[in-house]
PDB file of N, CA and C in Angstrom:
ATOM      1  N   THR A1341      39.223 167.927  14.263  1.00 61.00           N
ATOM      2  CA  THR A1341      40.547 167.699  14.808  1.00 61.00           C
ATOM      3  C   THR A1341      41.012 166.292  14.451  1.00 61.00           C
ATOM      4  N   TRP A1342      42.277 166.006  14.737  1.00 68.00           N
ATOM      5  CA  TRP A1342      42.821 164.688  14.416  1.00 68.00           C
ATOM      6  C   TRP A1342      42.178 163.586  15.247  1.00 68.00           C
ATOM      7  N   LEU A1343      41.545 163.936  16.361  1.00 64.00           N
ATOM      8  CA  LEU A1343      40.905 162.927  17.206  1.00 64.00           C
ATOM      9  C   LEU A1343      39.654 162.335  16.563  1.00 64.00           C
ATOM     10  N   THR A1344      39.092 163.031  15.579  1.00 72.00           N
ATOM     11  CA  THR A1344      37.886 162.516  14.935  1.00 72.00           C
ATOM     12  C   THR A1344      38.193 161.361  13.988  1.00 72.00           C
ATOM     13  N   LEU A1345      39.427 161.273  13.489  1.00 79.00           N
ATOM     14  CA  LEU A1345      39.777 160.198  12.562  1.00 79.00           C
ATOM     15  C   LEU A1345      39.624 158.809  13.176  1.00 79.00           C
ATOM     16  N   PRO A1346      40.213 158.537  14.350  1.00 76.00           N
ATOM     17  CA  PRO A1346      40.027 157.190  14.918  1.00 76.00           C
ATOM     18  C   PRO A1346      38.566 156.865  15.205  1.00 76.00           C
ATOM     19  N   VAL A1347      37.809 157.871  15.630  1.00 75.00           N
ATOM     20  CA  VAL A1347      36.389 157.660  15.915  1.00 75.00           C
ATOM     21  C   VAL A1347      35.649 157.321  14.630  1.00 75.00           C
ATOM     22  N   ALA A1348      35.939 158.056  13.561  1.00 79.00           N
ATOM     23  CA  ALA A1348      35.294 157.792  12.276  1.00 79.00           C
ATOM     24  C   ALA A1348      35.666 156.407  11.757  1.00 79.00           C
ATOM     25  N   LEU A1349      36.914 156.012  11.922  1.00 82.00           N
ATOM     26  CA  LEU A1349      37.335 154.675  11.486  1.00 82.00           C
ATOM     27  C   LEU A1349      36.600 153.583  12.253  1.00 82.00           C
ATOM     28  N   LEU A1350      36.451 153.765  13.547  1.00 80.00           N
ATOM     29  CA  LEU A1350      35.729 152.774  14.353  1.00 80.00           C
ATOM     30  C   LEU A1350      34.320 152.560  13.827  1.00 80.00           C
ATOM     31  N   GLU A1351      33.631 153.657  13.573  1.00 81.00           N
ATOM     32  CA  GLU A1351      32.218 153.557  13.206  1.00 81.00           C
ATOM     33  C   GLU A1351      32.000 153.190  11.745  1.00 81.00           C
ATOM     34  N   THR A1352      32.691 153.863  10.825  1.00 84.00           N
ATOM     35  CA  THR A1352      32.397 153.654   9.408  1.00 84.00           C
ATOM     36  C   THR A1352      33.146 152.481   8.797  1.00 84.00           C
ATOM     37  N   MET A1353      34.426 152.375   9.092  1.00 85.00           N
ATOM     38  CA  MET A1353      35.213 151.332   8.454  1.00 85.00           C
ATOM     39  C   MET A1353      35.063 149.975   9.136  1.00 85.00           C
ATOM     40  N   PHE A1354      35.039 149.981  10.468  1.00 86.00           N
ATOM     41  CA  PHE A1354      34.986 148.723  11.202  1.00 86.00           C
ATOM     42  C   PHE A1354      33.589 148.367  11.695  1.00 86.00           C
ATOM     43  N   GLY A1355      32.621 149.270  11.531  1.00 87.00           N
ATOM     44  CA  GLY A1355      31.243 148.980  11.897  1.00 87.00           C
ATOM     45  C   GLY A1355      30.981 148.856  13.387  1.00 87.00           C
ATOM     46  N   VAL A1356      31.819 149.476  14.204  1.00 83.00           N
ATOM     47  CA  VAL A1356      31.641 149.417  15.657  1.00 83.00           C
ATOM     48  C   VAL A1356      30.493 150.335  16.056  1.00 83.00           C
ATOM     49  N   LYS A1357      29.583 149.814  16.856  1.00 82.00           N
ATOM     50  CA  LYS A1357      28.475 150.618  17.362  1.00 82.00           C
ATOM     51  C   LYS A1357      28.750 150.902  18.834  1.00 82.00           C
ATOM     52  N   VAL A1358      28.911 152.172  19.160  1.00 78.00           N
ATOM     53  CA  VAL A1358      29.207 152.570  20.533  1.00 78.00           C
ATOM     54  C   VAL A1358      27.910 152.993  21.204  1.00 78.00           C
ATOM     55  N   ILE A1359      27.602 152.377  22.339  1.00 78.00           N
ATOM     56  CA  ILE A1359      26.404 152.709  23.105  1.00 78.00           C
ATOM     57  C   ILE A1359      26.859 153.370  24.395  1.00 78.00           C
ATOM     58  N   ILE A1360      26.382 154.570  24.630  1.00 75.00           N
ATOM     59  CA  ILE A1360      26.769 155.335  25.806  1.00 75.00           C
ATOM     60  C   ILE A1360      25.634 155.259  26.816  1.00 75.00           C
ATOM     61  N   THR A1361      25.950 154.799  28.034  1.00 79.00           N
ATOM     62  CA  THR A1361      24.938 154.700  29.080  1.00 79.00           C
ATOM     63  C   THR A1361      25.371 155.504  30.292  1.00 79.00           C
ATOM     64  N   GLY A1362      24.460 155.722  31.181  1.00 80.00           N
ATOM     65  CA  GLY A1362      24.772 156.466  32.402  1.00 80.00           C
ATOM     66  C   GLY A1362      24.030 157.784  32.436  1.00 80.00           C
ATOM     67  N   ASP A1363      24.424 158.631  33.365  1.00 83.00           N
ATOM     68  CA  ASP A1363      23.795 159.945  33.483  1.00 83.00           C
ATOM     69  C   ASP A1363      24.087 160.768  32.236  1.00 83.00           C
ATOM     70  N   ALA A1364      23.123 161.547  31.825  1.00 80.00           N
ATOM     71  CA  ALA A1364      23.279 162.375  30.628  1.00 80.00           C
ATOM     72  C   ALA A1364      24.200 163.559  30.908  1.00 80.00           C
ATOM     73  N   PHE A1365      24.957 163.941  29.877  1.00 76.00           N
ATOM     74  CA  PHE A1365      25.757 165.154  29.968  1.00 76.00           C
ATOM     75  C   PHE A1365      24.837 166.351  29.832  1.00 76.00           C
ATOM     76  N   VAL A1366      25.079 167.371  30.619  1.00 78.00           N
ATOM     77  CA  VAL A1366      24.309 168.607  30.520  1.00 78.00           C
ATOM     78  C   VAL A1366      25.182 169.620  29.789  1.00 78.00           C
ATOM     79  N   PRO A1367      24.746 170.104  28.617  1.00 73.00           N
ATOM     80  CA  PRO A1367      25.557 171.054  27.861  1.00 73.00           C
ATOM     81  C   PRO A1367      25.949 172.265  28.704  1.00 73.00           C
ATOM     82  N   GLY A1368      27.226 172.619  28.657  1.00 74.00           N
ATOM     83  CA  GLY A1368      27.714 173.765  29.402  1.00 74.00           C
ATOM     84  C   GLY A1368      28.125 173.461  30.829  1.00 74.00           C
ATOM     85  N   GLU A1369      27.807 172.265  31.315  1.00 79.00           N
ATOM     86  CA  GLU A1369      28.163 171.878  32.678  1.00 79.00           C
ATOM     87  C   GLU A1369      29.397 170.993  32.658  1.00 79.00           C
ATOM     88  N   ARG A1370      30.193 171.076  33.691  1.00 80.00           N
ATOM     89  CA  ARG A1370      31.390 170.243  33.785  1.00 80.00           C
ATOM     90  C   ARG A1370      31.016 168.831  34.212  1.00 80.00           C
ATOM     91  N   SER A1371      31.786 167.869  33.717  1.00 77.00           N
ATOM     92  CA  SER A1371      31.538 166.462  34.035  1.00 77.00           C
ATOM     93  C   SER A1371      32.852 165.772  34.352  1.00 77.00           C
ATOM     94  N   VAL A1372      32.769 164.698  35.105  1.00 78.00           N
ATOM     95  CA  VAL A1372      33.935 163.870  35.397  1.00 78.00           C
ATOM     96  C   VAL A1372      33.674 162.488  34.809  1.00 78.00           C
ATOM     97  N   ILE A1373      34.622 162.022  34.005  1.00 77.00           N
ATOM     98  CA  ILE A1373      34.533 160.684  33.429  1.00 77.00           C
ATOM     99  C   ILE A1373      35.714 159.896  33.970  1.00 77.00           C
ATOM    100  N   ILE A1374      35.444 158.759  34.577  1.00 76.00           N
ATOM    101  CA  ILE A1374      36.500 157.924  35.142  1.00 76.00           C
ATOM    102  C   ILE A1374      36.608 156.664  34.292  1.00 76.00           C
ATOM    103  N   MET A1375      37.827 156.370  33.858  1.00 75.00           N
ATOM    104  CA  MET A1375      38.061 155.186  33.031  1.00 75.00           C
ATOM    105  C   MET A1375      38.939 154.210  33.804  1.00 75.00           C
ATOM    106  N   ASN A1376      38.666 152.925  33.670  1.00 71.00           N
ATOM    107  CA  ASN A1376      39.490 151.933  34.360  1.00 71.00           C
ATOM    108  C   ASN A1376      40.480 151.239  33.431  1.00 71.00           C
ATOM    109  N   HIS A1377      40.495 151.595  32.178  1.00 68.00           N
ATOM    110  CA  HIS A1377      41.448 151.085  31.186  1.00 68.00           C
ATOM    111  C   HIS A1377      41.557 149.571  31.163  1.00 68.00           C
ATOM    112  N   ARG A1378      40.481 148.923  30.856  1.00 70.00           N
ATOM    113  CA  ARG A1378      40.512 147.468  30.716  1.00 70.00           C
ATOM    114  C   ARG A1378      41.194 147.067  29.407  1.00 70.00           C
ATOM    115  N   THR A1379      41.194 147.954  28.416  1.00 72.00           N
ATOM    116  CA  THR A1379      41.858 147.672  27.137  1.00 72.00           C
ATOM    117  C   THR A1379      42.629 148.908  26.686  1.00 72.00           C
ATOM    118  N   ARG A1380      43.487 148.721  25.698  1.00 72.00           N
ATOM    119  CA  ARG A1380      44.215 149.858  25.132  1.00 72.00           C
ATOM    120  C   ARG A1380      43.314 150.695  24.230  1.00 72.00           C
ATOM    121  N   MET A1381      42.147 150.199  23.938  1.00 74.00           N
ATOM    122  CA  MET A1381      41.212 150.900  23.058  1.00 74.00           C
ATOM    123  C   MET A1381      40.311 151.872  23.814  1.00 74.00           C
ATOM    124  N   ASP A1382      40.405 151.924  25.123  1.00 77.00           N
ATOM    125  CA  ASP A1382      39.525 152.788  25.920  1.00 77.00           C
ATOM    126  C   ASP A1382      39.524 154.229  25.447  1.00 77.00           C
ATOM    127  N   TRP A1383      40.693 154.733  25.045  1.00 76.00           N
ATOM    128  CA  TRP A1383      40.765 156.132  24.613  1.00 76.00           C
ATOM    129  C   TRP A1383      39.888 156.379  23.396  1.00 76.00           C
ATOM    130  N   LEU A1384      39.836 155.412  22.483  1.00 76.00           N
ATOM    131  CA  LEU A1384      38.998 155.583  21.293  1.00 76.00           C
ATOM    132  C   LEU A1384      37.527 155.696  21.673  1.00 76.00           C
ATOM    133  N   PHE A1385      37.105 154.912  22.628  1.00 78.00           N
ATOM    134  CA  PHE A1385      35.711 154.968  23.051  1.00 78.00           C
ATOM    135  C   PHE A1385      35.419 156.256  23.818  1.00 78.00           C
ATOM    136  N   LEU A1386      36.405 156.728  24.584  1.00 79.00           N
ATOM    137  CA  LEU A1386      36.243 158.013  25.266  1.00 79.00           C
ATOM    138  C   LEU A1386      36.098 159.130  24.243  1.00 79.00           C
ATOM    139  N   TRP A1387      36.968 159.145  23.226  1.00 78.00           N
ATOM    140  CA  TRP A1387      36.883 160.187  22.201  1.00 78.00           C
ATOM    141  C   TRP A1387      35.548 160.129  21.474  1.00 78.00           C
ATOM    142  N   ASN A1388      35.037 158.919  21.246  1.00 77.00           N
ATOM    143  CA  ASN A1388      33.739 158.767  20.605  1.00 77.00           C
ATOM    144  C   ASN A1388      32.657 159.424  21.450  1.00 77.00           C
ATOM    145  N   CYS A1389      32.685 159.167  22.737  1.00 76.00           N
ATOM    146  CA  CYS A1389      31.713 159.757  23.663  1.00 76.00           C
ATOM    147  C   CYS A1389      31.838 161.277  23.673  1.00 76.00           C
ATOM    148  N   LEU A1390      33.066 161.777  23.762  1.00 78.00           N
ATOM    149  CA  LEU A1390      33.279 163.225  23.798  1.00 78.00           C
ATOM    150  C   LEU A1390      32.842 163.889  22.502  1.00 78.00           C
ATOM    151  N   MET A1391      33.075 163.219  21.375  1.00 77.00           N
ATOM    152  CA  MET A1391      32.670 163.789  20.091  1.00 77.00           C
ATOM    153  C   MET A1391      31.147 163.882  19.983  1.00 77.00           C
ATOM    154  N   ARG A1392      30.462 162.877  20.467  1.00 74.00           N
ATOM    155  CA  ARG A1392      28.996 162.876  20.403  1.00 74.00           C
ATOM    156  C   ARG A1392      28.382 164.071  21.118  1.00 74.00           C
ATOM    157  N   TYR A1393      29.024 164.491  22.201  1.00 74.00           N
ATOM    158  CA  TYR A1393      28.474 165.579  23.004  1.00 74.00           C
ATOM    159  C   TYR A1393      29.241 166.887  22.827  1.00 74.00           C
ATOM    160  N   SER A1394      30.055 166.976  21.776  1.00 75.00           N
ATOM    161  CA  SER A1394      30.826 168.186  21.445  1.00 75.00           C
ATOM    162  C   SER A1394      31.759 168.617  22.567  1.00 75.00           C
ATOM    163  N   TYR A1395      32.323 167.670  23.277  1.00 74.00           N
ATOM    164  CA  TYR A1395      33.290 167.964  24.331  1.00 74.00           C
ATOM    165  C   TYR A1395      34.715 167.628  23.893  1.00 74.00           C
ATOM    166  N   LEU A1396      34.906 167.231  22.646  1.00 71.00           N
ATOM    167  CA  LEU A1396      36.195 166.711  22.210  1.00 71.00           C
ATOM    168  C   LEU A1396      37.330 167.709  22.387  1.00 71.00           C
ATOM    169  N   ARG A1397      37.072 168.981  22.220  1.00 74.00           N
ATOM    170  CA  ARG A1397      38.122 169.994  22.363  1.00 74.00           C
ATOM    171  C   ARG A1397      38.212 170.551  23.776  1.00 74.00           C
ATOM    172  N   LEU A1398      37.316 170.157  24.644  1.00 75.00           N
ATOM    173  CA  LEU A1398      37.266 170.728  25.985  1.00 75.00           C
ATOM    174  C   LEU A1398      37.813 169.815  27.070  1.00 75.00           C
ATOM    175  N   GLU A1399      38.174 168.584  26.717  1.00 75.00           N
ATOM    176  CA  GLU A1399      38.548 167.631  27.755  1.00 75.00           C
ATOM    177  C   GLU A1399      39.879 167.987  28.407  1.00 75.00           C
ATOM    178  N   LYS A1400      39.985 167.615  29.655  1.00 76.00           N
ATOM    179  CA  LYS A1400      41.231 167.714  30.416  1.00 76.00           C
ATOM    180  C   LYS A1400      41.482 166.312  30.965  1.00 76.00           C
ATOM    181  N   ILE A1401      42.698 165.835  30.821  1.00 74.00           N
ATOM    182  CA  ILE A1401      43.007 164.467  31.209  1.00 74.00           C
ATOM    183  C   ILE A1401      43.968 164.473  32.388  1.00 74.00           C
ATOM    184  N   CYS A1402      43.626 163.726  33.422  1.00 73.00           N
ATOM    185  CA  CYS A1402      44.490 163.563  34.604  1.00 73.00           C
ATOM    186  C   CYS A1402      44.980 162.123  34.622  1.00 73.00           C
ATOM    187  N   LEU A1403      46.263 161.949  34.867  1.00 71.00           N
ATOM    188  CA  LEU A1403      46.839 160.612  34.915  1.00 71.00           C
ATOM    189  C   LEU A1403      47.229 160.247  36.340  1.00 71.00           C
ATOM    190  N   LYS A1404      47.498 158.991  36.559  1.00 73.00           N
ATOM    191  CA  LYS A1404      47.935 158.522  37.874  1.00 73.00           C
ATOM    192  C   LYS A1404      49.257 159.182  38.254  1.00 73.00           C
ATOM    193  N   ALA A1405      49.459 159.401  39.535  1.00 76.00           N
ATOM    194  CA  ALA A1405      50.684 160.030  40.030  1.00 76.00           C
ATOM    195  C   ALA A1405      51.929 159.227  39.650  1.00 76.00           C
ATOM    196  N   SER A1406      51.797 157.914  39.545  1.00 75.00           N
ATOM    197  CA  SER A1406      52.956 157.081  39.216  1.00 75.00           C
ATOM    198  C   SER A1406      53.471 157.333  37.797  1.00 75.00           C
ATOM    199  N   LEU A1407      52.659 157.958  36.942  1.00 70.00           N
ATOM    200  CA  LEU A1407      53.083 158.252  35.575  1.00 70.00           C
ATOM    201  C   LEU A1407      53.862 159.559  35.461  1.00 70.00           C
ATOM    202  N   LYS A1408      54.015 160.295  36.557  1.00 71.00           N
ATOM    203  CA  LYS A1408      54.753 161.559  36.519  1.00 71.00           C
ATOM    204  C   LYS A1408      56.193 161.375  36.060  1.00 71.00           C
ATOM    205  N   SER A1409      56.783 160.238  36.385  1.00 76.00           N
ATOM    206  CA  SER A1409      58.189 160.007  36.054  1.00 76.00           C
ATOM    207  C   SER A1409      58.398 159.372  34.681  1.00 76.00           C
ATOM    208  N   VAL A1410      57.329 159.055  33.965  1.00 73.00           N
ATOM    209  CA  VAL A1410      57.441 158.444  32.645  1.00 73.00           C
ATOM    210  C   VAL A1410      57.591 159.545  31.601  1.00 73.00           C
ATOM    211  N   PRO A1411      58.683 159.524  30.806  1.00 75.00           N
ATOM    212  CA  PRO A1411      58.864 160.555  29.780  1.00 75.00           C
ATOM    213  C   PRO A1411      57.688 160.591  28.808  1.00 75.00           C
ATOM    214  N   GLY A1412      57.243 161.785  28.488  1.00 66.00           N
ATOM    215  CA  GLY A1412      56.115 161.955  27.577  1.00 66.00           C
ATOM    216  C   GLY A1412      54.792 162.105  28.296  1.00 66.00           C
ATOM    217  N   PHE A1413      54.645 161.475  29.438  1.00 59.00           N
ATOM    218  CA  PHE A1413      53.409 161.581  30.209  1.00 59.00           C
ATOM    219  C   PHE A1413      53.537 162.594  31.335  1.00 59.00           C
ATOM    220  N   GLY A1414      54.685 162.613  31.998  1.00 56.00           N
ATOM    221  CA  GLY A1414      54.866 163.405  33.203  1.00 56.00           C
ATOM    222  C   GLY A1414      55.267 164.766  33.005  1.00 56.00           C
TER     223      GLY A1414
END
């Protein structure tokens, strides 16, 4: 999918090494990932994590209620 391009660029072109820590994902089980968005790059790291565990096409994203009124998000 198109989401693999930014992940591939991070790793191959820019040499970024992503280290994933925490509880392991269990294949076939649902998981909740909470992001605090310290940078605008957080989505790239999330996609990297999801790609590693083959969840890239299965994710569902919930946004803050305050974003309901923003065009494109709400």
